[in-house]
């Protein structure tokens, strides 16, 4: 495997399975992934196409801010992370249960 393919394979961390993401998959053919904080839309698109052998129509990203939480008396902060909504072209699908 080339070095570029290895870098692209590290862009995606995990799919996000929730009620909201399931509705997006059913209605809009969109899938939600947790991605690297430094990943660009083009890198995410290429990574999804490489990993799942599908054609991507569009990518929308958003930065999720970490929550402030209390740990006893001390305040702590969860890490910030990035989420990507990936819309596939019609006729393409990702089966996350088997992937």
mmCIF file with all atom_site columns, C-alpha atoms in Angstrom:
data_model
loop_
_atom_site.group_PDB
_atom_site.id
_atom_site.type_symbol
_atom_site.label_atom_id
_atom_site.label_alt_id
_atom_site.label_comp_id
_atom_site.label_asym_id
_atom_site.label_entity_id
_atom_site.label_seq_id
_atom_site.pdbx_PDB_ins_code
_atom_site.Cartn_x
_atom_site.Cartn_y
_atom_site.Cartn_z
_atom_site.occupancy
_atom_site.B_iso_or_equiv
_atom_site.pdbx_formal_charge
_atom_site.auth_seq_id
_atom_site.auth_comp_id
_atom_site.auth_asym_id
_atom_site.auth_atom_id
_atom_site.pdbx_PDB_model_num
ATOM 1  C CA . UNK A 1 1  ? 0.000   0.000  0.000  1.00 0.00 ? 1  UNK A CA 1
ATOM 2  C CA . UNK A 1 2  ? 1.326   3.443  -0.862 1.00 0.00 ? 2  UNK A CA 1
ATOM 3  C CA . UNK A 1 3  ? 2.092   6.030  1.772  1.00 0.00 ? 3  UNK A CA 1
ATOM 4  C CA . UNK A 1 4  ? -0.786  8.255  0.613  1.00 0.00 ? 4  UNK A CA 1
ATOM 5  C CA . UNK A 1 5  ? -3.304  5.416  1.026  1.00 0.00 ? 5  UNK A CA 1
ATOM 6  C CA . UNK A 1 6  ? -2.036  4.802  4.559  1.00 0.00 ? 6  UNK A CA 1
ATOM 7  C CA . UNK A 1 7  ? -2.523  8.501  5.398  1.00 0.00 ? 7  UNK A CA 1
ATOM 8  C CA . UNK A 1 8  ? -6.046  8.427  3.962  1.00 0.00 ? 8  UNK A CA 1
ATOM 9  C CA . UNK A 1 9  ? -6.864  5.283  5.942  1.00 0.00 ? 9  UNK A CA 1
ATOM 10 C CA . UNK A 1 10 ? -5.982  7.184  9.142  1.00 0.00 ? 10 UNK A CA 1
ATOM 11 C CA . UNK A 1 11 ? -8.350  10.098 8.368  1.00 0.00 ? 11 UNK A CA 1
ATOM 12 C CA . UNK A 1 12 ? -11.505 8.217  9.426  1.00 0.00 ? 12 UNK A CA 1
ATOM 13 C CA . UNK A 1 13 ? -11.699 7.145  13.068 1.00 0.00 ? 13 UNK A CA 1
ATOM 14 C CA . UNK A 1 14 ? -15.150 5.574  13.339 1.00 0.00 ? 14 UNK A CA 1
ATOM 15 C CA . UNK A 1 15 ? -18.704 5.809  12.060 1.00 0.00 ? 15 UNK A CA 1
ATOM 16 C CA . UNK A 1 16 ? -21.144 7.529  14.393 1.00 0.00 ? 16 UNK A CA 1
ATOM 17 C CA . UNK A 1 17 ? -24.220 5.387  14.968 1.00 0.00 ? 17 UNK A CA 1
ATOM 18 C CA . UNK A 1 18 ? -27.084 7.344  16.529 1.00 0.00 ? 18 UNK A CA 1
ATOM 19 C CA . UNK A 1 19 ? -30.741 7.979  15.872 1.00 0.00 ? 19 UNK A CA 1
ATOM 20 C CA . UNK A 1 20 ? -29.925 11.204 14.039 1.00 0.00 ? 20 UNK A CA 1
ATOM 21 C CA . UNK A 1 21 ? -27.282 9.562  11.832 1.00 0.00 ? 21 UNK A CA 1
ATOM 22 C CA . UNK A 1 22 ? -29.590 6.629  11.076 1.00 0.00 ? 22 UNK A CA 1
ATOM 23 C CA . UNK A 1 23 ? -32.299 9.028  9.906  1.00 0.00 ? 23 UNK A CA 1
ATOM 24 C CA . UNK A 1 24 ? -29.761 10.881 7.728  1.00 0.00 ? 24 UNK A CA 1
ATOM 25 C CA . UNK A 1 25 ? -28.671 7.575  6.175  1.00 0.00 ? 25 UNK A CA 1
ATOM 26 C CA . UNK A 1 26 ? -32.244 6.493  5.435  1.00 0.00 ? 26 UNK A CA 1
ATOM 27 C CA . UNK A 1 27 ? -33.566 9.794  4.120  1.00 0.00 ? 27 UNK A CA 1
ATOM 28 C CA . UNK A 1 28 ? -30.581 11.542 2.499  1.00 0.00 ? 28 UNK A CA 1
ATOM 29 C CA . UNK A 1 29 ? -28.044 8.755  1.849  1.00 0.00 ? 29 UNK A CA 1
ATOM 30 C CA . UNK A 1 30 ? -25.674 10.517 4.299  1.00 0.00 ? 30 UNK A CA 1
ATOM 31 C CA . UNK A 1 31 ? -23.276 8.787  6.656  1.00 0.00 ? 31 UNK A CA 1
ATOM 32 C CA . UNK A 1 32 ? -21.595 10.334 9.696  1.00 0.00 ? 32 UNK A CA 1
ATOM 33 C CA . UNK A 1 33 ? -17.976 9.730  10.694 1.00 0.00 ? 33 UNK A CA 1
ATOM 34 C CA . UNK A 1 34 ? -15.637 10.892 13.430 1.00 0.00 ? 34 UNK A CA 1
ATOM 35 C CA . UNK A 1 35 ? -12.539 12.187 11.627 1.00 0.00 ? 35 UNK A CA 1
ATOM 36 C CA . UNK A 1 36 ? -9.133  13.718 12.352 1.00 0.00 ? 36 UNK A CA 1
ATOM 37 C CA . UNK A 1 37 ? -9.269  17.315 13.573 1.00 0.00 ? 37 UNK A CA 1
ATOM 38 C CA . UNK A 1 38 ? -6.896  18.354 10.781 1.00 0.00 ? 38 UNK A CA 1
ATOM 39 C CA . UNK A 1 39 ? -8.724  16.518 7.966  1.00 0.00 ? 39 UNK A CA 1
ATOM 40 C CA . UNK A 1 40 ? -10.002 18.495 4.970  1.00 0.00 ? 40 UNK A CA 1
ATOM 41 C CA . UNK A 1 41 ? -13.162 17.808 2.990  1.00 0.00 ? 41 UNK A CA 1
ATOM 42 C CA . UNK A 1 42 ? -11.146 16.452 0.061  1.00 0.00 ? 42 UNK A CA 1
ATOM 43 C CA . UNK A 1 43 ? -9.179  14.068 2.306  1.00 0.00 ? 43 UNK A CA 1
ATOM 44 C CA . UNK A 1 44 ? -12.408 12.801 3.881  1.00 0.00 ? 44 UNK A CA 1
ATOM 45 C CA . UNK A 1 45 ? -13.971 12.283 0.446  1.00 0.00 ? 45 UNK A CA 1
ATOM 46 C CA . UNK A 1 46 ? -10.977 10.314 -0.839 1.00 0.00 ? 46 UNK A CA 1
ATOM 47 C CA . UNK A 1 47 ? -10.775 8.249  2.371  1.00 0.00 ? 47 UNK A CA 1
ATOM 48 C CA . UNK A 1 48 ? -14.450 7.212  2.207  1.00 0.00 ? 48 UNK A CA 1
ATOM 49 C CA . UNK A 1 49 ? -14.163 6.360  -1.494 1.00 0.00 ? 49 UNK A CA 1
ATOM 50 C CA . UNK A 1 50 ? -11.024 4.289  -0.818 1.00 0.00 ? 50 UNK A CA 1
ATOM 51 C CA . UNK A 1 51 ? -12.302 2.440  2.257  1.00 0.00 ? 51 UNK A CA 1
ATOM 52 C CA . UNK A 1 52 ? -15.865 1.661  1.137  1.00 0.00 ? 52 UNK A CA 1
ATOM 53 C CA . UNK A 1 53 ? -15.556 1.662  -2.688 1.00 0.00 ? 53 UNK A CA 1
ATOM 54 C CA . UNK A 1 54 ? -18.370 4.205  -3.213 1.00 0.00 ? 54 UNK A CA 1
ATOM 55 C CA . UNK A 1 55 ? -18.753 7.588  -4.943 1.00 0.00 ? 55 UNK A CA 1
ATOM 56 C CA . UNK A 1 56 ? -19.127 10.630 -2.675 1.00 0.00 ? 56 UNK A CA 1
ATOM 57 C CA . UNK A 1 57 ? -21.335 13.527 -3.747 1.00 0.00 ? 57 UNK A CA 1
ATOM 58 C CA . UNK A 1 58 ? -20.536 16.009 -0.962 1.00 0.00 ? 58 UNK A CA 1
ATOM 59 C CA . UNK A 1 59 ? -18.899 16.336 2.451  1.00 0.00 ? 59 UNK A CA 1
ATOM 60 C CA . UNK A 1 60 ? -19.979 18.636 5.276  1.00 0.00 ? 60 UNK A CA 1
ATOM 61 C CA . UNK A 1 61 ? -17.805 18.972 8.370  1.00 0.00 ? 61 UNK A CA 1
ATOM 62 C CA . UNK A 1 62 ? -18.305 20.490 11.779 1.00 0.00 ? 62 UNK A CA 1
ATOM 63 C CA . UNK A 1 63 ? -16.126 20.935 14.821 1.00 0.00 ? 63 UNK A CA 1
ATOM 64 C CA . UNK A 1 64 ? -17.654 19.570 18.010 1.00 0.00 ? 64 UNK A CA 1
ATOM 65 C CA . UNK A 1 65 ? -16.543 21.450 21.106 1.00 0.00 ? 65 UNK A CA 1
ATOM 66 C CA . UNK A 1 66 ? -15.646 19.364 24.152 1.00 0.00 ? 66 UNK A CA 1
ATOM 67 C CA . UNK A 1 67 ? -17.879 19.718 27.176 1.00 0.00 ? 67 UNK A CA 1
ATOM 68 C CA . UNK A 1 68 ? -16.756 21.122 30.517 1.00 0.00 ? 68 UNK A CA 1
ATOM 69 C CA . UNK A 1 69 ? -17.256 18.446 33.184 1.00 0.00 ? 69 UNK A CA 1
ATOM 70 C CA . UNK A 1 70 ? -16.688 18.281 36.930 1.00 0.00 ? 70 UNK A CA 1
ATOM 71 C CA . UNK A 1 71 ? -14.491 15.593 38.418 1.00 0.00 ? 71 UNK A CA 1
ATOM 72 C CA . UNK A 1 72 ? -15.096 16.011 42.127 1.00 0.00 ? 72 UNK A CA 1
ATOM 73 C CA . UNK A 1 73 ? -13.932 19.520 42.929 1.00 0.00 ? 73 UNK A CA 1
ATOM 74 C CA . UNK A 1 74 ? -11.833 19.917 39.797 1.00 0.00 ? 74 UNK A CA 1
ATOM 75 C CA . UNK A 1 75 ? -13.111 21.105 36.446 1.00 0.00 ? 75 UNK A CA 1
ATOM 76 C CA . UNK A 1 76 ? -12.092 19.122 33.406 1.00 0.00 ? 76 UNK A CA 1
ATOM 77 C CA . UNK A 1 77 ? -12.676 19.446 29.687 1.00 0.00 ? 77 UNK A CA 1
ATOM 78 C CA . UNK A 1 78 ? -13.347 16.751 27.117 1.00 0.00 ? 78 UNK A CA 1
ATOM 79 C CA . UNK A 1 79 ? -11.389 16.961 23.888 1.00 0.00 ? 79 UNK A CA 1
ATOM 80 C CA . UNK A 1 80 ? -12.686 18.822 20.847 1.00 0.00 ? 80 UNK A CA 1
ATOM 81 C CA . UNK A 1 81 ? -13.299 16.628 17.790 1.00 0.00 ? 81 UNK A CA 1
ATOM 82 C CA . UNK A 1 82 ? -14.477 16.811 14.183 1.00 0.00 ? 82 UNK A CA 1
ATOM 83 C CA . UNK A 1 83 ? -17.548 15.203 12.622 1.00 0.00 ? 83 UNK A CA 1
ATOM 84 C CA . UNK A 1 84 ? -18.167 14.703 8.885  1.00 0.00 ? 84 UNK A CA 1
ATOM 85 C CA . UNK A 1 85 ? -21.493 14.185 7.107  1.00 0.00 ? 85 UNK A CA 1
ATOM 86 C CA . UNK A 1 86 ? -20.734 12.335 3.862  1.00 0.00 ? 86 UNK A CA 1
ATOM 87 C CA . UNK A 1 87 ? -23.446 12.267 1.177  1.00 0.00 ? 87 UNK A CA 1
ATOM 88 C CA . UNK A 1 88 ? -23.142 9.443  -1.342 1.00 0.00 ? 88 UNK A CA 1
ATOM 89 C CA . UNK A 1 89 ? -24.233 9.532  -4.958 1.00 0.00 ? 89 UNK A CA 1
ATOM 90 C CA . UNK A 1 90 ? -27.491 7.751  -5.707 1.00 0.00 ? 90 UNK A CA 1
ATOM 91 C CA . UNK A 1 91 ? -27.061 4.019  -6.202 1.00 0.00 ? 91 UNK A CA 1
ATOM 92 C CA . UNK A 1 92 ? -24.199 3.789  -3.684 1.00 0.00 ? 92 UNK A CA 1
ATOM 93 C CA . UNK A 1 93 ? -24.576 2.608  -0.097 1.00 0.00 ? 93 UNK A CA 1
ATOM 94 C CA . UNK A 1 94 ? -22.420 1.706  2.915  1.00 0.00 ? 94 UNK A CA 1
ATOM 95 C CA . UNK A 1 95 ? -23.401 -1.235 5.082  1.00 0.00 ? 95 UNK A CA 1
ATOM 96 C CA . UNK A 1 96 ? -21.850 -0.233 8.403  1.00 0.00 ? 96 UNK A CA 1
ATOM 97 C CA . UNK A 1 97 ? -22.904 -3.493 10.079 1.00 0.00 ? 97 UNK A CA 1
ATOM 98 C CA . UNK A 1 98 ? -20.702 -5.522 7.719  1.00 0.00 ? 98 UNK A CA 1
ATOM 99 C CA . UNK A 1 99 ? -17.927 -2.952 7.101  1.00 0.00 ? 99 UNK A CA 1
#
